[in-house]
Amino acid sequence: DVLIRDHPKDDKYTAAHLEKATTLYNQLQRYEEGAQTLLNFVALIPDSPNSPDYLYRAARIYELGGYLTKAAETWERIINEYPNSDQAYQGLFQAGVVYYRQALYVKAQVTFQRLSLLALTSEEKAAASMWIGKCLDKQGNTADARDYYSQASAADPTGYYGIRGSQLVNDQLPFPQVNSIDLSVDLSADKRIADQWMITNFKLDSAVDLTSLDALTAYPKFLCGQEYTKLGLRDSARTEFDALREELISDPLNTYRLLGYLVDHKYYQTAIFTSRQVLDQAGLSQDQTLTNAPKYFNHIRFGVFFREIVVSAANENSFDPLLIFSIIRQESLFEPKISSSADARGLMQILPIVGQEIANNFGWPPDFKSSDLNRPLINVRLGANYLKKWSNYFNGNIPAALSSYNAGIGATIPWEELSAGDVDLFVEMIRYEQTREYIRAIAENYEIYKSIYTHP
């Protein structure tokens, strides 16, 4: 207060408003005063580059305090007063969600229709269309709602909102399970087809040896990676191979050769990026990588590595194995000994303290040690068991179970309560951007896995 009142030219003047607002709402639960502190700053310095962000934060504080009308009005101000700001589109989207929460479905519909006109990306278009459909459904206009769901699906078929649009057309909840999966993969046979595709697509000499590593030995990073591999120093080897992949960004032939080596030596994480790099070099879009590329590349990018372990753990917990594969891909890209900055470990990225909790409740493995999380069999079985715990808690609600797996049950319960049983609203109520994106990414992974491994 003293800094704001007496030192308006101090370089901490802007930050002081945010610190005061945060203290008011977070420590003292004085939400209206916290929001007003930021609104005062915007009124005093409307041209500040911080003003759009402070409007967004003020709206969020109102929303957290339950002042929903004020929240929506403040979010709408951003696009009216700062239409070119980074927060403009998302602010209007949040206003639409708040109107939907208030059962103001016509007002919410108008807001999302405005968003549809302002959408610049396929994802934004799909999100607006899906939510227009949700608003129409609430008004009893089922036929028009389905039209908008179909528009969402068409706008971004492999993105989260497009996927949900397709599911809502069919009255499906998120993560609908399939039964007719086929996990059999013959990478050797797949590669023979991919070899011919490489020759044709990149206009290579038909006599070229696509498997020879001789050309790669000219690169010191490859030689270092090979030596680290022999020594069992896989993290160091992976670093060298990652750097080599980037060095080969304009060399599809040697990128493809490197890909074969990485798969043979089970460097799956780097192989996934390398596989996509070849498809990028071929000029394929995201959709085209799934429809126009040989199976070899997608059997690597969306692999069923550690298949026996994953299938067993999935069956034990009544999950679709493709869901567990989708989670592992998002968590670790199938790197069994990887650790996060928070010390989450292994294929399903389990914190040691959580691993101990799961092992205690599960009664397995005996004499659990943190290092056990680097073992795929233990990691996947514990991870699937932990996910099942939260799935049971939320009566089979997979988004809520994934939220609990990622952000913790303490964070998830209030979000689930605010959503009042609406699974789509639940995802929007998640306060942690990382957790929202985590659920959306796994949903996208899951649909791609089903497209590759499901047969009519």
mmCIF file of N, CA and C in Angstrom, residues 4 29 32 47-48 63 77 162 210 248 263 321 331 370 378 400 404 425 433 442 450:
data_model
loop_
_atom_site.group_PDB
_atom_site.id
_atom_site.type_symbol
_atom_site.label_atom_id
_atom_site.label_comp_id
_atom_site.label_asym_id
_atom_site.label_seq_id
_atom_site.Cartn_x
_atom_site.Cartn_y
_atom_site.Cartn_z
ATOM 1 N N ILE A 4 2.445 1.691 -3.462
ATOM 2 C CA ILE A 4 1.457 2.128 -4.450
ATOM 3 C C ILE A 4 1.070 3.591 -4.227
ATOM 4 N N GLN A 29 -8.715 -14.141 1.526
ATOM 5 C CA GLN A 29 -10.018 -14.466 0.940
ATOM 6 C C GLN A 29 -10.906 -13.230 0.746
ATOM 7 N N GLU A 32 -13.151 -9.592 -3.736
ATOM 8 C CA GLU A 32 -13.553 -8.361 -4.429
ATOM 9 C C GLU A 32 -12.469 -7.293 -4.312
ATOM 10 N N ASP A 47 -2.740 2.064 -20.712
ATOM 11 C CA ASP A 47 -1.825 1.735 -21.803
ATOM 12 C C ASP A 47 -0.679 0.829 -21.372
ATOM 13 N N SER A 48 -0.658 0.424 -20.121
ATOM 14 C CA SER A 48 0.408 -0.467 -19.661
ATOM 15 C C SER A 48 0.321 -1.820 -20.383
ATOM 16 N N GLU A 63 -13.970 -14.923 -10.228
ATOM 17 C CA GLU A 63 -14.515 -16.268 -10.466
ATOM 18 C C GLU A 63 -14.190 -17.203 -9.306
ATOM 19 N N ARG A 77 -14.361 -7.516 -21.027
ATOM 20 C CA ARG A 77 -13.714 -6.221 -21.232
ATOM 21 C C ARG A 77 -12.437 -6.351 -22.058
ATOM 22 N N GLY A 162 -12.341 -31.131 -31.480
ATOM 23 C CA GLY A 162 -12.907 -31.866 -32.598
ATOM 24 C C GLY A 162 -13.264 -33.283 -32.219
ATOM 25 N N LEU A 210 19.567 -48.174 -47.276
ATOM 26 C CA LEU A 210 18.869 -47.382 -46.266
ATOM 27 C C LEU A 210 19.159 -47.836 -44.833
ATOM 28 N N LEU A 248 20.654 -33.274 -38.353
ATOM 29 C CA LEU A 248 20.216 -33.886 -39.606
ATOM 30 C C LEU A 248 18.867 -33.332 -40.083
ATOM 31 N N VAL A 263 15.461 -47.373 -33.007
ATOM 32 C CA VAL A 263 14.448 -48.388 -32.721
ATOM 33 C C VAL A 263 15.111 -49.697 -32.317
ATOM 34 N N PRO A 321 -6.043 -51.107 -23.028
ATOM 35 C CA PRO A 321 -4.588 -50.939 -23.119
ATOM 36 C C PRO A 321 -4.179 -49.694 -23.892
ATOM 37 N N GLU A 331 3.454 -39.135 -20.775
ATOM 38 C CA GLU A 331 4.281 -38.997 -19.574
ATOM 39 C C GLU A 331 5.773 -39.091 -19.862
ATOM 40 N N SER A 370 12.627 -46.758 -4.243
ATOM 41 C CA SER A 370 12.401 -45.747 -5.276
ATOM 42 C C SER A 370 12.969 -46.171 -6.614
ATOM 43 N N ILE A 378 7.191 -52.810 -12.772
ATOM 44 C CA ILE A 378 6.704 -52.240 -11.519
ATOM 45 C C ILE A 378 6.041 -50.890 -11.772
ATOM 46 N N ALA A 400 -11.507 -36.892 -14.749
ATOM 47 C CA ALA A 400 -11.257 -36.609 -13.332
ATOM 48 C C ALA A 400 -10.171 -37.512 -12.775
ATOM 49 N N SER A 404 -6.612 -36.262 -11.218
ATOM 50 C CA SER A 404 -6.091 -36.687 -9.918
ATOM 51 C C SER A 404 -4.703 -37.287 -10.061
ATOM 52 N N LEU A 425 -17.437 -29.391 -18.961
ATOM 53 C CA LEU A 425 -17.239 -28.251 -18.077
ATOM 54 C C LEU A 425 -16.120 -28.538 -17.086
ATOM 55 N N GLU A 433 -3.163 -24.995 -16.019
ATOM 56 C CA GLU A 433 -3.089 -25.135 -17.476
ATOM 57 C C GLU A 433 -2.395 -26.430 -17.867
ATOM 58 N N ILE A 442 -3.766 -36.455 -23.873
ATOM 59 C CA ILE A 442 -4.010 -37.886 -23.765
ATOM 60 C C ILE A 442 -5.247 -38.273 -24.562
ATOM 61 N N LYS A 450 -6.361 -45.436 -31.339
ATOM 62 C CA LYS A 450 -7.505 -46.228 -31.806
ATOM 63 C C LYS A 450 -7.551 -46.273 -33.328
#
